[in-house]
Short mmCIF file of C-alpha atoms in Angstrom, two decimals:
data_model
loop_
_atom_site.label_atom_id
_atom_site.label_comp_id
_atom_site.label_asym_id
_atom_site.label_seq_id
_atom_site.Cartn_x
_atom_site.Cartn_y
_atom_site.Cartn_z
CA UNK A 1 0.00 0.00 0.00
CA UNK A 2 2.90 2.11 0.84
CA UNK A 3 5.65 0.31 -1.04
CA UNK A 4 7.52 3.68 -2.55
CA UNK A 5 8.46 4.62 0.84
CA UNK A 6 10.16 1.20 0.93
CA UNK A 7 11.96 2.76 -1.65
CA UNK A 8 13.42 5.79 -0.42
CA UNK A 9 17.32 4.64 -0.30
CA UNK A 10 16.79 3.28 -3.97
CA UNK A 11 15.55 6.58 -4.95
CA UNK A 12 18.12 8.77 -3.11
CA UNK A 13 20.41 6.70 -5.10
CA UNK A 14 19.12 6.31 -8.90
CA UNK A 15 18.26 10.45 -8.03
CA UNK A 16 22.13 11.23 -7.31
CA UNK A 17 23.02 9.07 -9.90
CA UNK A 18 20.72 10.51 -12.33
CA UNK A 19 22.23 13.89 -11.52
CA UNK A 20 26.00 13.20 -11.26
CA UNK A 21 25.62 11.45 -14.58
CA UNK A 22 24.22 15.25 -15.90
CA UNK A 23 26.52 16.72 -14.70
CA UNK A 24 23.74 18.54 -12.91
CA UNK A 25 25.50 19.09 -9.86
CA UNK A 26 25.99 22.66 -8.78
CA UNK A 27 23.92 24.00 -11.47
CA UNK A 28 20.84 24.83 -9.47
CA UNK A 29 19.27 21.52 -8.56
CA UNK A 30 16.48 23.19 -6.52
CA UNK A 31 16.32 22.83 -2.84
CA UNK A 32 13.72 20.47 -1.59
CA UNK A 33 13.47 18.26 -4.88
CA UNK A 34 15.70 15.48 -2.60
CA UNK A 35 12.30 15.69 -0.72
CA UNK A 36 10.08 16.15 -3.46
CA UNK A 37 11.70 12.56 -5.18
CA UNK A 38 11.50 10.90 -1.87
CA UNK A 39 7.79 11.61 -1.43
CA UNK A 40 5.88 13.45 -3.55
CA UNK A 41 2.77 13.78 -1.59
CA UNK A 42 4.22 15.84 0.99
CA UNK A 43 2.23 19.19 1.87
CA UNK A 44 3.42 21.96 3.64
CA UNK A 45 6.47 23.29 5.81
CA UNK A 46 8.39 20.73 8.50
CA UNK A 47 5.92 20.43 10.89
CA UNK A 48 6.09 20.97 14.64
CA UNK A 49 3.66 20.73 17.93
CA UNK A 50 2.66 23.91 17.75
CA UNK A 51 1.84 23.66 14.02
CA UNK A 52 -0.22 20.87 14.63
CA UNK A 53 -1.77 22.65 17.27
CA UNK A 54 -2.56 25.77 15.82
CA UNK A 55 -6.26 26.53 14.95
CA UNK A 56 -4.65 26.87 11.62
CA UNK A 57 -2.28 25.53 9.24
CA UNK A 58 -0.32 26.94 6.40
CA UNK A 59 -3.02 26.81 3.78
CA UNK A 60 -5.74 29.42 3.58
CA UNK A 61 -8.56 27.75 2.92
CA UNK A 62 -11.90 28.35 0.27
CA UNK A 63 -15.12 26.39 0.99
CA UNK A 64 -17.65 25.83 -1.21
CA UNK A 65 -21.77 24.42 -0.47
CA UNK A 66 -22.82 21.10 -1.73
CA UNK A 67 -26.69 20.94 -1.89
CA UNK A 68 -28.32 17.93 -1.43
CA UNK A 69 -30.42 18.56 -4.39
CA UNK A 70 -27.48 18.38 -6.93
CA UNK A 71 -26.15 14.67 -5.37
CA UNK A 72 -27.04 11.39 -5.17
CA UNK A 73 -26.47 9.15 -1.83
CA UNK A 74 -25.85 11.29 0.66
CA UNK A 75 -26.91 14.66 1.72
CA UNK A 76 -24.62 17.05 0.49
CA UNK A 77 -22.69 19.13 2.71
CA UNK A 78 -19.49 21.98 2.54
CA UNK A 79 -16.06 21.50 0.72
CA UNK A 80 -12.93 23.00 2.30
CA UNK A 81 -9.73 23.00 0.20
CA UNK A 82 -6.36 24.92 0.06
CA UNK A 83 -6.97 28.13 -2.21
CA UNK A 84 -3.67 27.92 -3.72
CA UNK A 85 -2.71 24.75 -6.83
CA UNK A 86 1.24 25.47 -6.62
CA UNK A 87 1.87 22.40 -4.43
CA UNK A 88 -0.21 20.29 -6.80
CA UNK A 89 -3.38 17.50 -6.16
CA UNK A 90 -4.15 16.92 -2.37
CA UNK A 91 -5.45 13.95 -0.50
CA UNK A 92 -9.20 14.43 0.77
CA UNK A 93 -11.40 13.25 3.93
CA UNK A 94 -15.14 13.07 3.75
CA UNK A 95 -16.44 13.38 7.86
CA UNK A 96 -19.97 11.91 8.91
CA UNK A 97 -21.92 13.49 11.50
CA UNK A 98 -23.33 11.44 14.28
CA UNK A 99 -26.79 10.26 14.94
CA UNK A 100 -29.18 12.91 15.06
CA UNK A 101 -26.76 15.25 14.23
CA UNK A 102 -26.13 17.72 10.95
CA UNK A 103 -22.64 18.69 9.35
CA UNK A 104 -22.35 21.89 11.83
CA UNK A 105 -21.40 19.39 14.41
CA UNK A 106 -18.51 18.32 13.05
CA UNK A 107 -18.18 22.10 10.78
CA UNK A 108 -14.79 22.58 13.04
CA UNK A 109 -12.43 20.04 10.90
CA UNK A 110 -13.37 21.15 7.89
CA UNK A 111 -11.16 24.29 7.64
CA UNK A 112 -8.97 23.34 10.78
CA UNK A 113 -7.89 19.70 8.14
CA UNK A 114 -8.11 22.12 4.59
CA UNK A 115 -5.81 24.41 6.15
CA UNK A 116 -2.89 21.45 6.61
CA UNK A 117 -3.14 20.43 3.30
CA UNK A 118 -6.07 18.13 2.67
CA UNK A 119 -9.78 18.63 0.65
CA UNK A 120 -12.23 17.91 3.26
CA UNK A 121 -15.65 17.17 2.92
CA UNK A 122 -18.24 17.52 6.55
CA UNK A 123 -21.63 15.95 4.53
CA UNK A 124 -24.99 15.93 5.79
CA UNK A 125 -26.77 12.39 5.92
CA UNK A 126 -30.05 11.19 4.30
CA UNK A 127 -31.66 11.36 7.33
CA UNK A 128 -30.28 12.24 11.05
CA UNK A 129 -31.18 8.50 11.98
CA UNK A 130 -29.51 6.62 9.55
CA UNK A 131 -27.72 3.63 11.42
CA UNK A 132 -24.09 2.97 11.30
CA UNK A 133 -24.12 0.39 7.34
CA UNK A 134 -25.92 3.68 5.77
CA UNK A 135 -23.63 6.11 7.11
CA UNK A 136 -21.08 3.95 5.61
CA UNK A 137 -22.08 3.48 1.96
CA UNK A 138 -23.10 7.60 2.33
CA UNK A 139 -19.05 8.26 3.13
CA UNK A 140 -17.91 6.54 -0.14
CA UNK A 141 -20.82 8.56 -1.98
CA UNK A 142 -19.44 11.53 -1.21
CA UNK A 143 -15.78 10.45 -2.07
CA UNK A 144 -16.52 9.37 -4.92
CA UNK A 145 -18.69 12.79 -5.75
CA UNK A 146 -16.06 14.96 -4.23
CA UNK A 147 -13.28 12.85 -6.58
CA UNK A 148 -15.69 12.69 -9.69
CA UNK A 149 -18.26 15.21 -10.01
CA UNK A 150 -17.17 18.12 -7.74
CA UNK A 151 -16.22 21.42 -8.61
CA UNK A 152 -12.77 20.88 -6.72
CA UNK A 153 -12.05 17.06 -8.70
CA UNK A 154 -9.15 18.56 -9.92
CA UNK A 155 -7.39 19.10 -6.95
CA UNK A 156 -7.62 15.71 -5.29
CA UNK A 157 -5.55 12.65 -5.94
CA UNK A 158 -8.18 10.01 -6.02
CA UNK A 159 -5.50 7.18 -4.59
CA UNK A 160 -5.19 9.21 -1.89
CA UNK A 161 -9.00 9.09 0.55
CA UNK A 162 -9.70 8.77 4.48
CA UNK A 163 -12.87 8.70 6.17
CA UNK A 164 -13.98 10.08 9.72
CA UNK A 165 -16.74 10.65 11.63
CA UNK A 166 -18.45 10.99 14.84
CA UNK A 167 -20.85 8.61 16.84
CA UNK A 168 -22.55 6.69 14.27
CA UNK A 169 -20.71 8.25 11.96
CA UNK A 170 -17.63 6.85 13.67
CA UNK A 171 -19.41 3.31 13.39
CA UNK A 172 -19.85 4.27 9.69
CA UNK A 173 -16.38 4.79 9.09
CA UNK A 174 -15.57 1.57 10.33
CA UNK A 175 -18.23 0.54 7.90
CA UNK A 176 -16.97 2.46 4.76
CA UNK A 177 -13.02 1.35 5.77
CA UNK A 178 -14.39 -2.91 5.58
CA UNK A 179 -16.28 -2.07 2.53
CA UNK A 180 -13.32 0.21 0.19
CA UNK A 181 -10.00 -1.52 1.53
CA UNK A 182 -8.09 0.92 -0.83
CA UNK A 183 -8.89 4.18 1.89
CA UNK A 184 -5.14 5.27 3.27
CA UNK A 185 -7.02 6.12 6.58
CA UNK A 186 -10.01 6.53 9.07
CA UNK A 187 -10.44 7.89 12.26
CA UNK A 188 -13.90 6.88 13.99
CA UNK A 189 -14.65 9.85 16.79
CA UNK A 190 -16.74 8.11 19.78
CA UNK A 191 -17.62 5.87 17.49
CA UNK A 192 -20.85 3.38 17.96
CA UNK A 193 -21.64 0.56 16.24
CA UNK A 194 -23.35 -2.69 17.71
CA UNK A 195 -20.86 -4.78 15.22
CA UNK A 196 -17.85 -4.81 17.67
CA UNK A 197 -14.97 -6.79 16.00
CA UNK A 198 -13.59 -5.24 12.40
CA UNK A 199 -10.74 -8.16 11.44
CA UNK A 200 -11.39 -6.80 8.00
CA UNK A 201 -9.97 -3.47 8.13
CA UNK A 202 -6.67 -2.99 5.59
CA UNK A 203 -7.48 0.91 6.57
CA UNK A 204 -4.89 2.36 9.12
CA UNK A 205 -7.16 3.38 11.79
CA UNK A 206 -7.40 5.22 14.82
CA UNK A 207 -9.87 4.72 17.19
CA UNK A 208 -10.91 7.83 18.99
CA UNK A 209 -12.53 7.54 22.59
CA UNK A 210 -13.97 9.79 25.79
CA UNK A 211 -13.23 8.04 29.46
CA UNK A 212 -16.55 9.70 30.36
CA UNK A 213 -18.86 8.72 27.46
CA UNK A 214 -22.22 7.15 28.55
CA UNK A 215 -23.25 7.00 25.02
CA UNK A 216 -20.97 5.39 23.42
CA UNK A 217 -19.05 3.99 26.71
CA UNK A 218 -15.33 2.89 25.39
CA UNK A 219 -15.29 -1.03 27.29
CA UNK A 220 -18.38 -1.67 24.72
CA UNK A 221 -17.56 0.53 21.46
CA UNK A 222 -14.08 2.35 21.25
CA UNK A 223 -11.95 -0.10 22.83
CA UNK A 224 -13.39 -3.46 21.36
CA UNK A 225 -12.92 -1.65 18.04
CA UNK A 226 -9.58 -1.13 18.84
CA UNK A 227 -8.63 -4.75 20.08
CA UNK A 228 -10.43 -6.31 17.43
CA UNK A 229 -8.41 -4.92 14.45
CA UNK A 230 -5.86 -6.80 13.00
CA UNK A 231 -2.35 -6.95 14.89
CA UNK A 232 -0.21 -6.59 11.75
CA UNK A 233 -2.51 -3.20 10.89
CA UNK A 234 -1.46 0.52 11.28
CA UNK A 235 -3.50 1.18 14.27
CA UNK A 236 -3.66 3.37 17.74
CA UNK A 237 -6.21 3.77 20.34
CA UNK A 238 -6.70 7.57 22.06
CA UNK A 239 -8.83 7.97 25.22
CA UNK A 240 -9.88 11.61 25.57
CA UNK A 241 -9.18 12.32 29.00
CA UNK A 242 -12.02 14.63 30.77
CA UNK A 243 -14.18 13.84 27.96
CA UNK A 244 -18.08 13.36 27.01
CA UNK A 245 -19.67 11.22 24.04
CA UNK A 246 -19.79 15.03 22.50
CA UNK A 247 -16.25 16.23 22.36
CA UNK A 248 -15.20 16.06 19.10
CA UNK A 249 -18.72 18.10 18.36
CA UNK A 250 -16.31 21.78 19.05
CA UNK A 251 -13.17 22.43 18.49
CA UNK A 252 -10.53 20.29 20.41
CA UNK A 253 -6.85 20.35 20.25
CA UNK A 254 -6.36 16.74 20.88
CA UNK A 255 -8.49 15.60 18.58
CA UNK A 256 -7.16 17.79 16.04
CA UNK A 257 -3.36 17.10 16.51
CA UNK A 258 -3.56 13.34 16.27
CA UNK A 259 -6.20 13.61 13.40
CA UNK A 260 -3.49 15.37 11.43
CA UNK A 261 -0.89 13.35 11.96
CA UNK A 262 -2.67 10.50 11.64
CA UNK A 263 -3.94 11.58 7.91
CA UNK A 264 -0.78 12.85 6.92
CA UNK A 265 1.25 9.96 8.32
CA UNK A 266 -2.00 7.13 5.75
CA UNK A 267 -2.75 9.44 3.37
CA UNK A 268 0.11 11.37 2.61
CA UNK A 269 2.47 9.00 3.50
CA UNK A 270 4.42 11.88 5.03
CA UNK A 271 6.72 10.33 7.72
CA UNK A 272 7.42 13.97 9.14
CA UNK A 273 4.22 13.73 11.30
CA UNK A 274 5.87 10.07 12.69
CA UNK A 275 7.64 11.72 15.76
CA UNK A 276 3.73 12.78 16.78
CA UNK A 277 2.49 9.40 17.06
CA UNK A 278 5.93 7.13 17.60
CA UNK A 279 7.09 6.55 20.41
CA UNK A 280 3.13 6.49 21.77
CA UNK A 281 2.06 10.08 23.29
CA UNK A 282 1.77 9.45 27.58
CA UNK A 283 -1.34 9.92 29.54
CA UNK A 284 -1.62 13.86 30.16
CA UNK A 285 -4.36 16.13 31.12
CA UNK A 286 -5.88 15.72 27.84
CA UNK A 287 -4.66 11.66 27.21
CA UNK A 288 -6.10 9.07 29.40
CA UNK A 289 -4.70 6.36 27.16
CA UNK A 290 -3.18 5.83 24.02
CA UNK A 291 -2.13 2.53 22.57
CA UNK A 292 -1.05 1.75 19.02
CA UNK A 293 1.60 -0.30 17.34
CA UNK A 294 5.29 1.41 16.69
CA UNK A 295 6.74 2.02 14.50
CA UNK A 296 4.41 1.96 11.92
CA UNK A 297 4.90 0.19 8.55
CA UNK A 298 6.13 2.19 5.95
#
């Protein structure tokens, strides 16, 4: 899934050959194509904590409305992308609400994601009580509008999709991750779903609980989901610490750090963000728990 970061000393090497046998060198071989050869998905300057923390990222971000009437599937919803096409096609993340809920629940990550370098899509479901399957198959409707139809098609690379969401959204990104193995990553916010074991998953995941959710309580949702995906699997498990069911409904640091690393570690393949998540991040005021495997396959 991941094999050209295998092939990062090959690279380096056939690049410097490639060069020497030029007789390119010194002549202006521009700074940051080394980086650009080794991975050409990468978006954005070196990143830090507080860049990952920030409300913001480098991007500034447009957004434009999706009305249900004009799509098929789902319910439509808001686009947020990175104004600016120098740095070329980005990766893109289509986020469910949860049960009951609307797209201004989860409005937060659309321009906090956009502005770190991905096309993100916060959709509206069919109805606000569509169970955990529907939310599912309603996630990889909108990818594949945002990716085909959409007025911002051009700027995505299609290989390159994730999936959130929160609640039963959560439970449908589990759902849309079994179903389209090819996703590069999903992150399930207090996820429910009453299907507790997901063997099937080829999706590097990360499971996103609250200690103090009574809706979604994590020792019946979060942390089965966790223990029941496969061991050999890109996976980590973070337990919100001080948290409710309804968290990742406003804007949260926590939640937003990890989500960004997490997407550009799957969907970017951008090993910069690896320091963020390997070696595991301790308990802290904001961590209860977080578990994963390290380091991650790449």
């Amino acid at each position: 899934m991941r094999l050209h970061v295998f092939s990062r000393p090959v690279v380096r090497a056939a690049l410097a050959a490639a060069v020497a046998t030029a007789g390119l060198f010194g002549t202006g071989l521009a700074p940051g194509a080394q980086a650009a050869a080794d991975n050409p998905y990468e978006r954005g300057p070196e990143p830090t904590v507080s860049s990952i923390e920030a409300s913001r990222g480098s991007y500034a971000v447009s957004q434009t409305n999706v009305s249900s009437l004009s799509v098929s599937g789902f319910g439509g919803g808001t686009v947020y992308y990175p104004t600016s096409t120098a740095d070329g096609t980005f990766g893109a993340v289509v986020i469910s609400p949860g049960f009951t809920a609307y797209q201004s629940s989860i409005s937060w990550l659309g321009p906090r994601l956009a502005s770190q370098g991905f096309v993100v899509f916060t959709i509206d479901t069919l109805t606000t009580l569509d169970q955990p399957a529907s939310r599912g198959r309603q996630l990889l409707s909108a990818l594949d509008y945002l990716t085909r139809t959409s007025s911002v098609r051009g700027r995505i690379d299609a290989s390159r999709l994730g999936v959130m969401g929160h609640s039963m959204g959560g439970g449908g990104t589990l759902e849309a991750a079994k179903s389209r193995t090819s996703l590069k990553a999903a992150i399930p916010l207090t996820g429910w779903n009453t299907d507790t074991t997901w063997p099937e998953l080829r999706t590097p995941t990360l499971v996103v609980g609250a200690d103090g959710d009574t809706v979604a309580p994590v020792g019946s949702h979060s942390e089965p989901f966790y223990q029941s995906l496969p061991s050999s699997l890109d996976k980590a498990y973070l337990e919100l610490n001080g948290a409710s069911h309804f968290t990742p409904n406003s804007s949260n640091t926590t939640i937003a750090k990890y989500s960004i690393s997490w997407l550009k570690r799957f969907i970017d393949d951008d090993t910069r963000y690896e320091q963020f998540l390997c070696p595991l991040p301790r308990p802290s005021l904001t961590i209860e728990e977080y578990r994963g495997n390290c380091p991650h396959d790449s």
